[in-house]
PDB file of C-alpha atoms in Angstrom:
ATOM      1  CA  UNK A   1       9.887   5.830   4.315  1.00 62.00           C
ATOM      2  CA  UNK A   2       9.942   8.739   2.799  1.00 91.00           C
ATOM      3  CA  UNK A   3       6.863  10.990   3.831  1.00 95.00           C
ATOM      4  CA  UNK A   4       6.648  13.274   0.341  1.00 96.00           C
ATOM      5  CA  UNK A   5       5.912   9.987  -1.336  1.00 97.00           C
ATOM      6  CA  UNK A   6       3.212   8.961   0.636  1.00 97.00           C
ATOM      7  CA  UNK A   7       1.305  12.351   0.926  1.00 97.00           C
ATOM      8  CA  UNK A   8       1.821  12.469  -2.851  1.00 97.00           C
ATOM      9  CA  UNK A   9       0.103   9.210  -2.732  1.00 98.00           C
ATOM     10  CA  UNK A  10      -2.768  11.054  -0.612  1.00 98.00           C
ATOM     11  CA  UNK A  11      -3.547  13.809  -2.748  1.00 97.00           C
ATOM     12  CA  UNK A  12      -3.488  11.505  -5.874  1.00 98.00           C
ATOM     13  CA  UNK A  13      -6.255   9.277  -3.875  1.00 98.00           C
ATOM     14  CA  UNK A  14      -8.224  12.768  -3.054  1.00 97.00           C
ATOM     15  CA  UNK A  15      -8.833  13.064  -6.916  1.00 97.00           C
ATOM     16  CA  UNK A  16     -10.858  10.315  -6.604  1.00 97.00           C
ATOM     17  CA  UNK A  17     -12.956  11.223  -4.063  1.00 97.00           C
ATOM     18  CA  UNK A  18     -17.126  11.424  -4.308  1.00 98.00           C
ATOM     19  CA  UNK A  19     -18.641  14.387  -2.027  1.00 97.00           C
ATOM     20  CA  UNK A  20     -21.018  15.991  -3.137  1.00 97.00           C
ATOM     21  CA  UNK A  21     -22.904  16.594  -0.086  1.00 96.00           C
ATOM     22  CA  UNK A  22     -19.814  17.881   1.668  1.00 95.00           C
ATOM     23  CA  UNK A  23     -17.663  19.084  -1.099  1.00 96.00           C
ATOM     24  CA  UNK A  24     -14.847  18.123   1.479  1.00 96.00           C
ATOM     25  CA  UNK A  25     -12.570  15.708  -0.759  1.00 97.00           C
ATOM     26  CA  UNK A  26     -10.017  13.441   1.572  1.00 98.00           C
ATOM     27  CA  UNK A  27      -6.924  10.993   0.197  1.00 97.00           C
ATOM     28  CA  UNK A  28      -5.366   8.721   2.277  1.00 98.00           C
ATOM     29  CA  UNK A  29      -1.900   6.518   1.544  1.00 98.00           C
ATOM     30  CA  UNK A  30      -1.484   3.645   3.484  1.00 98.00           C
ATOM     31  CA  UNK A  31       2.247   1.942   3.704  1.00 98.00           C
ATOM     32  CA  UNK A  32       2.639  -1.492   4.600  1.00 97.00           C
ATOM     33  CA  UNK A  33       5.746  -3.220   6.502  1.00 96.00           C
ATOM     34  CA  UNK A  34       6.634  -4.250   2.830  1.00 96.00           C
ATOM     35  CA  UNK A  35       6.874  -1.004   1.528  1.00 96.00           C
ATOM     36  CA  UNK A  36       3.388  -1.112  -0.401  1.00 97.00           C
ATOM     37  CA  UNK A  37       1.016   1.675  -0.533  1.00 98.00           C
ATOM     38  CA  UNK A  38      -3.201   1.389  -0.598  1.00 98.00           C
ATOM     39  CA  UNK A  39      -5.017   4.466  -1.529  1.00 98.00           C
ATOM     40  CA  UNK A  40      -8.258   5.825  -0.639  1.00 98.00           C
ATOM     41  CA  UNK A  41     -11.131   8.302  -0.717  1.00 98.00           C
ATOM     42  CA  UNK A  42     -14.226   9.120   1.312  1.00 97.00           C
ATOM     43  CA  UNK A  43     -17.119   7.663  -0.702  1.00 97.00           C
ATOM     44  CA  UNK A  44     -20.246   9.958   1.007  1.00 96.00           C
ATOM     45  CA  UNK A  45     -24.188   8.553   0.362  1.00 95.00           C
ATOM     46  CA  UNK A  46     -27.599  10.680   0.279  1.00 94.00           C
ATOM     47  CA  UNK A  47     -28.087   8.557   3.849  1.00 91.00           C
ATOM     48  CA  UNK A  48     -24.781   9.779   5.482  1.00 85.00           C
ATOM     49  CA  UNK A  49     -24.545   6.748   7.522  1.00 87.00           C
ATOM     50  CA  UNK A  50     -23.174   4.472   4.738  1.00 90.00           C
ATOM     51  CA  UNK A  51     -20.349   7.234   4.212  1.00 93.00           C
ATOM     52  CA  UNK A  52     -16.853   5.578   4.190  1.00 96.00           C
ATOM     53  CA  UNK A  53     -13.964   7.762   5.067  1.00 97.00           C
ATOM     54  CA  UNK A  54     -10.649   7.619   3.085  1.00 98.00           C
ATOM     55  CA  UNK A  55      -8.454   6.175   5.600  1.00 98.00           C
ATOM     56  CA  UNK A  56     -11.224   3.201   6.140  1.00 97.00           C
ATOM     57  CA  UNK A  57     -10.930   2.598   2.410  1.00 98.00           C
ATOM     58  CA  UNK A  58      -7.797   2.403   2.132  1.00 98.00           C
ATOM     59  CA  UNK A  59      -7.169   0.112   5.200  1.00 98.00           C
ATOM     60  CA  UNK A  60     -10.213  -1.990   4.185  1.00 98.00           C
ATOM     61  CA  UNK A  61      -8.612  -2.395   0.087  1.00 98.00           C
ATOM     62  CA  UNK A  62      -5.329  -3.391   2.115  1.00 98.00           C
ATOM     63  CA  UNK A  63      -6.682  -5.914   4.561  1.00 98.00           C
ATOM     64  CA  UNK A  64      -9.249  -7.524   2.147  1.00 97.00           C
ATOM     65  CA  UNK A  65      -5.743  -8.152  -0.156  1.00 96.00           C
ATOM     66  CA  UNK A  66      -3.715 -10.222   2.930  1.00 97.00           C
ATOM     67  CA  UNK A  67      -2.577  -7.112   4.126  1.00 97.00           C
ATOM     68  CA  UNK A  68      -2.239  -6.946   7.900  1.00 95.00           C
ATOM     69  CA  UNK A  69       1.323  -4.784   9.080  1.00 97.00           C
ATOM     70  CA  UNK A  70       1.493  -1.333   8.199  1.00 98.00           C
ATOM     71  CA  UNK A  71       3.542   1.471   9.404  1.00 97.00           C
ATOM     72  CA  UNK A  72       2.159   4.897   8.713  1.00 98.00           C
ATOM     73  CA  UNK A  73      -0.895   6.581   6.805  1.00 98.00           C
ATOM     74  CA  UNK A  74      -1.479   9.874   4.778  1.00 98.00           C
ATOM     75  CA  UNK A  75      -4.103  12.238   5.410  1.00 98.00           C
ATOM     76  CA  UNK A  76      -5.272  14.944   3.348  1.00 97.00           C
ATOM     77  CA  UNK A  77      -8.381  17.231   3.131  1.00 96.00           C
ATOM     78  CA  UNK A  78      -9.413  19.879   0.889  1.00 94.00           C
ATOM     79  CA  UNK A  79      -8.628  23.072   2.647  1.00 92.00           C
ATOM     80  CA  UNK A  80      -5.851  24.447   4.354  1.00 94.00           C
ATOM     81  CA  UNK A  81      -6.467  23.269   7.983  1.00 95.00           C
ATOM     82  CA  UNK A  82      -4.366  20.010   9.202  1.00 97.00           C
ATOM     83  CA  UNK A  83      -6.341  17.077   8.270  1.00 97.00           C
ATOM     84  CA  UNK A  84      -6.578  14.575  11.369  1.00 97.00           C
ATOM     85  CA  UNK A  85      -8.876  11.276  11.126  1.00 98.00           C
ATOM     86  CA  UNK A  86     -11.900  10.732  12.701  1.00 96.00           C
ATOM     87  CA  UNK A  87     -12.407   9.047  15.881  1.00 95.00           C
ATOM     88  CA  UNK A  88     -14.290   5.643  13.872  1.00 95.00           C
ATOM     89  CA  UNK A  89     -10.823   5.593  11.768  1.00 97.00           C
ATOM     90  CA  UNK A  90      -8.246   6.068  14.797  1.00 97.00           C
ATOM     91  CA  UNK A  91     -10.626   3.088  16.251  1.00 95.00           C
ATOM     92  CA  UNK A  92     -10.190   1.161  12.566  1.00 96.00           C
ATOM     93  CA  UNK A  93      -6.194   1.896  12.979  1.00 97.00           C
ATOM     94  CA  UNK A  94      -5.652   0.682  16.618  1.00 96.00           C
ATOM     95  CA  UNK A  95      -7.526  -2.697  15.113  1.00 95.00           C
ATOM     96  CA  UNK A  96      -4.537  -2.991  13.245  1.00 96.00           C
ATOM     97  CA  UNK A  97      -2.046  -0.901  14.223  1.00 97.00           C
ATOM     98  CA  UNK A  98       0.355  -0.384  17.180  1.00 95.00           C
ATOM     99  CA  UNK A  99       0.277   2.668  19.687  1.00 96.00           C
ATOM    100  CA  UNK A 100       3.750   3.783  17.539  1.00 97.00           C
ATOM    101  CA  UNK A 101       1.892   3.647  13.819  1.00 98.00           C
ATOM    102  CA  UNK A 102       2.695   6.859  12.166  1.00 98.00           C
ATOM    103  CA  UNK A 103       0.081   9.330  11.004  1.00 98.00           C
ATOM    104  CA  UNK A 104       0.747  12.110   8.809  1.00 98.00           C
ATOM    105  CA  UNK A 105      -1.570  14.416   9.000  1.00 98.00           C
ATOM    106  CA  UNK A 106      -1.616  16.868   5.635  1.00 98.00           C
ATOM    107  CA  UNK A 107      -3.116  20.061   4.873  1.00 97.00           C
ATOM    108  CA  UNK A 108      -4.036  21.676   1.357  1.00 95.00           C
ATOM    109  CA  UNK A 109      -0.917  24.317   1.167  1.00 95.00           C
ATOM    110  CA  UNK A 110       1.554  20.990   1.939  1.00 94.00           C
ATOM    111  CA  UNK A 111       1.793  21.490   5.554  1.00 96.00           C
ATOM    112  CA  UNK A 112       1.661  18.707   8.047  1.00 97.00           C
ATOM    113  CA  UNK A 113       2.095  16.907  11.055  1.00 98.00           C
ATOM    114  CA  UNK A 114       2.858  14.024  12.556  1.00 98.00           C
ATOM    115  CA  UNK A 115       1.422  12.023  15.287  1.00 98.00           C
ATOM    116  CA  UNK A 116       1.795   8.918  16.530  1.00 98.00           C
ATOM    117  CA  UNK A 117      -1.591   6.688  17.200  1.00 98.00           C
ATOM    118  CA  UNK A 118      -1.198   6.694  20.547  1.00 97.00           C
ATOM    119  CA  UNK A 119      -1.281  10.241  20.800  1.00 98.00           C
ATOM    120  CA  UNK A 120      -4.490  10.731  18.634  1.00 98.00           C
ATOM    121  CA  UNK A 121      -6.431   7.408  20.062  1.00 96.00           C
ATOM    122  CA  UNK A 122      -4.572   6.876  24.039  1.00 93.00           C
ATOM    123  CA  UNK A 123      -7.868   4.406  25.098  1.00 87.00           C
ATOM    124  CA  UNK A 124      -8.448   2.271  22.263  1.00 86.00           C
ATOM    125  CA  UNK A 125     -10.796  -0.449  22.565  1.00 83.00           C
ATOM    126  CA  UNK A 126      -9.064  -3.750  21.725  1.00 78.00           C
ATOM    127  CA  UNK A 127     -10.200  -7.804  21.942  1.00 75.00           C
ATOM    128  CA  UNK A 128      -9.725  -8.825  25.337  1.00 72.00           C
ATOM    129  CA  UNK A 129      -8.317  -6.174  26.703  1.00 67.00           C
ATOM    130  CA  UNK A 130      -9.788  -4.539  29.972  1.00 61.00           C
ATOM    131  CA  UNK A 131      -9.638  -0.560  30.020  1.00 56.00           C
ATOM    132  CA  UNK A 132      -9.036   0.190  33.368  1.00 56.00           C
ATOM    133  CA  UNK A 133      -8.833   3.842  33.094  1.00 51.00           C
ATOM    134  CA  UNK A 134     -12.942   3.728  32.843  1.00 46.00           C
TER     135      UNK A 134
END
């Protein structure tokens, strides 16, 4: 995989953004196993609570298209600071994802950094499991 693609990809999505009670735009790639890339945006409501992040939208257009094995995701924000996802998307990811699904977190100026999920999400709730660390 080749990472400039998918942050490309990410800053594309951010275009598309609507936050207007933030003015904090985010774009998110995701690539699937196959080598196919969703897009997304944080969508932000008057109400806050029905605000969708852009890694959620993008994971939601995958999975509601058959989409269920993915390998790494795109983040960027609209300022120069690393972009990292919020703890409800980490959650959304570990749904999905493994402990070794890539995250690429991007920054305005083109920096980034990359993490695994089990670095940003170590005690992720999961069906059935028991978390014996609490």
């Amino acid at each position: 995989m080749e990472i400039q693609k998918l942050i490309t990809a990410a800053v594309s999505a951010q275009g598309n953004s609507y936050s207007p009670y933030s003015n904090f735009r985010v774009g998110a790639a995701l690539l699937t196993a196959g080598g196919k890339i969703y897009t997304g945006s944080n969508i932000e409501n008057a109400s806050f609570s029905p605000t969708v992040c852009a890694e959620r939208t993008a994971f939601f257009k995958a999975i509601s298209e058959g989409e269920k094995d993915f390998t790494a995701i795109a983040v960027t924000g609209s300022d120069n600071k690393i972009c990292m996802p919020c703890g409800v998307c980490r959650q959304v990811m570990s749904e999905f994802c493994d402990a070794n699904f890539r995250v690429i977190c991007v920054a305005k100026n083109g920096e980034y950094k990359e993490y695994t999920l089990g670095e940003l999400l170590p005690f992720s709730f999961k069906l059935g499991e028991k978390n014996e660390n609490v």
